[in-house]
């Protein structure tokens, strides 16, 4: 845990200390059950505000991190107001205060869990999309430096054509083309070595295989749209 997080938690604990001092200073321990129920829910709501910080993954949950923290803060404010009302009422009946605050807590949990699930899905989708785009960038970045490296114009045109069709390929991916993509990556590595060794026969052969694989990948992805 970072020093900044420790200091933040200590700052938030100031409320707990002050609230408890005032709560026990005015009334002491001699209170109705309804008051203690309200006290417990107020403490629980504030605890959730603190715990929410640990539900937010640094650098990843920032997508909906603000919403997660906001929903806990909103619940705390609502519970604090409702709880104080029941504290001042000091009712001998505990069922109504308990039921109302339990329902309030239930609504909060439903919203919190829903946001956490939506957050997780959003993060997974973003990571998946980043991985898909990275494939195109990775392969393109390996082929681009090879353009114009050879003295043979036809071979250069062939490599330039490969770069164009890969660079303009669909950025989205699918499990059905993962094997083809892996094959393309391996072939591109072989092409780099062939260009470095200036073996024209291998260059043409490998380039034809890459082009065939790229066209097959793109065709499968287009058919799935």
PDB file of N, CA, C and O in Angstrom, residues 64 111-124:
ATOM      1  N   UNK A  64     -14.560   3.289 -15.176  1.00  0.00           N
ATOM      2  CA  UNK A  64     -15.754   3.566 -14.387  1.00  0.00           C
ATOM      3  C   UNK A  64     -15.409   3.751 -12.913  1.00  0.00           C
ATOM      4  O   UNK A  64     -16.265   3.647 -12.057  1.00  0.00           O
ATOM      5  N   UNK A 111     -26.642  -1.631  -7.219  1.00  0.00           N
ATOM      6  CA  UNK A 111     -26.009  -0.654  -8.107  1.00  0.00           C
ATOM      7  C   UNK A 111     -24.497  -0.847  -8.162  1.00  0.00           C
ATOM      8  O   UNK A 111     -23.891  -0.800  -9.238  1.00  0.00           O
ATOM      9  N   UNK A 112     -23.893  -1.086  -7.004  1.00  0.00           N
ATOM     10  CA  UNK A 112     -22.442  -1.251  -6.939  1.00  0.00           C
ATOM     11  C   UNK A 112     -21.983  -2.474  -7.731  1.00  0.00           C
ATOM     12  O   UNK A 112     -21.045  -2.393  -8.537  1.00  0.00           O
ATOM     13  N   UNK A 113     -22.651  -3.610  -7.518  1.00  0.00           N
ATOM     14  CA  UNK A 113     -22.283  -4.844  -8.218  1.00  0.00           C
ATOM     15  C   UNK A 113     -22.500  -4.700  -9.721  1.00  0.00           C
ATOM     16  O   UNK A 113     -21.688  -5.169 -10.533  1.00  0.00           O
ATOM     17  N   UNK A 114     -23.590  -4.027 -10.112  1.00  0.00           N
ATOM     18  CA  UNK A 114     -23.864  -3.811 -11.532  1.00  0.00           C
ATOM     19  C   UNK A 114     -22.766  -2.980 -12.183  1.00  0.00           C
ATOM     20  O   UNK A 114     -22.310  -3.282 -13.292  1.00  0.00           O
ATOM     21  N   UNK A 115     -22.327  -1.932 -11.485  1.00  0.00           N
ATOM     22  CA  UNK A 115     -21.266  -1.072 -12.013  1.00  0.00           C
ATOM     23  C   UNK A 115     -19.942  -1.828 -12.082  1.00  0.00           C
ATOM     24  O   UNK A 115     -19.191  -1.706 -13.058  1.00  0.00           O
ATOM     25  N   UNK A 116     -19.652  -2.637 -11.061  1.00  0.00           N
ATOM     26  CA  UNK A 116     -18.424  -3.431 -11.067  1.00  0.00           C
ATOM     27  C   UNK A 116     -18.402  -4.416 -12.233  1.00  0.00           C
ATOM     28  O   UNK A 116     -17.361  -4.608 -12.876  1.00  0.00           O
ATOM     29  N   UNK A 117     -19.553  -5.042 -12.497  1.00  0.00           N
ATOM     30  CA  UNK A 117     -19.642  -5.986 -13.612  1.00  0.00           C
ATOM     31  C   UNK A 117     -19.468  -5.262 -14.949  1.00  0.00           C
ATOM     32  O   UNK A 117     -18.752  -5.738 -15.836  1.00  0.00           O
ATOM     33  N   UNK A 118     -20.133  -4.108 -15.077  1.00  0.00           N
ATOM     34  CA  UNK A 118     -20.007  -3.333 -16.310  1.00  0.00           C
ATOM     35  C   UNK A 118     -18.575  -2.846 -16.495  1.00  0.00           C
ATOM     36  O   UNK A 118     -18.042  -2.832 -17.609  1.00  0.00           O
ATOM     37  N   UNK A 119     -17.948  -2.478 -15.381  1.00  0.00           N
ATOM     38  CA  UNK A 119     -16.564  -2.015 -15.414  1.00  0.00           C
ATOM     39  C   UNK A 119     -15.636  -3.124 -15.896  1.00  0.00           C
ATOM     40  O   UNK A 119     -14.766  -2.904 -16.743  1.00  0.00           O
ATOM     41  N   UNK A 120     -15.828  -4.320 -15.345  1.00  0.00           N
ATOM     42  CA  UNK A 120     -14.985  -5.458 -15.705  1.00  0.00           C
ATOM     43  C   UNK A 120     -15.141  -5.808 -17.181  1.00  0.00           C
ATOM     44  O   UNK A 120     -14.158  -6.094 -17.875  1.00  0.00           O
ATOM     45  N   UNK A 121     -16.386  -5.777 -17.681  1.00  0.00           N
ATOM     46  CA  UNK A 121     -16.638  -6.066 -19.086  1.00  0.00           C
ATOM     47  C   UNK A 121     -15.982  -5.031 -19.980  1.00  0.00           C
ATOM     48  O   UNK A 121     -15.420  -5.357 -21.035  1.00  0.00           O
ATOM     49  N   UNK A 122     -16.076  -3.754 -19.563  1.00  0.00           N
ATOM     50  CA  UNK A 122     -15.468  -2.680 -20.339  1.00  0.00           C
ATOM     51  C   UNK A 122     -13.959  -2.846 -20.412  1.00  0.00           C
ATOM     52  O   UNK A 122     -13.352  -2.690 -21.479  1.00  0.00           O
ATOM     53  N   UNK A 123     -13.345  -3.174 -19.281  1.00  0.00           N
ATOM     54  CA  UNK A 123     -11.894  -3.371 -19.240  1.00  0.00           C
ATOM     55  C   UNK A 123     -11.479  -4.535 -20.127  1.00  0.00           C
ATOM     56  O   UNK A 123     -10.518  -4.445 -20.899  1.00  0.00           O
ATOM     57  N   UNK A 124     -12.212  -5.657 -20.032  1.00  0.00           N
ATOM     58  CA  UNK A 124     -11.894  -6.830 -20.848  1.00  0.00           C
ATOM     59  C   UNK A 124     -12.008  -6.532 -22.325  1.00  0.00           C
ATOM     60  O   UNK A 124     -11.169  -6.960 -23.127  1.00  0.00           O
TER      61      UNK A 124
END
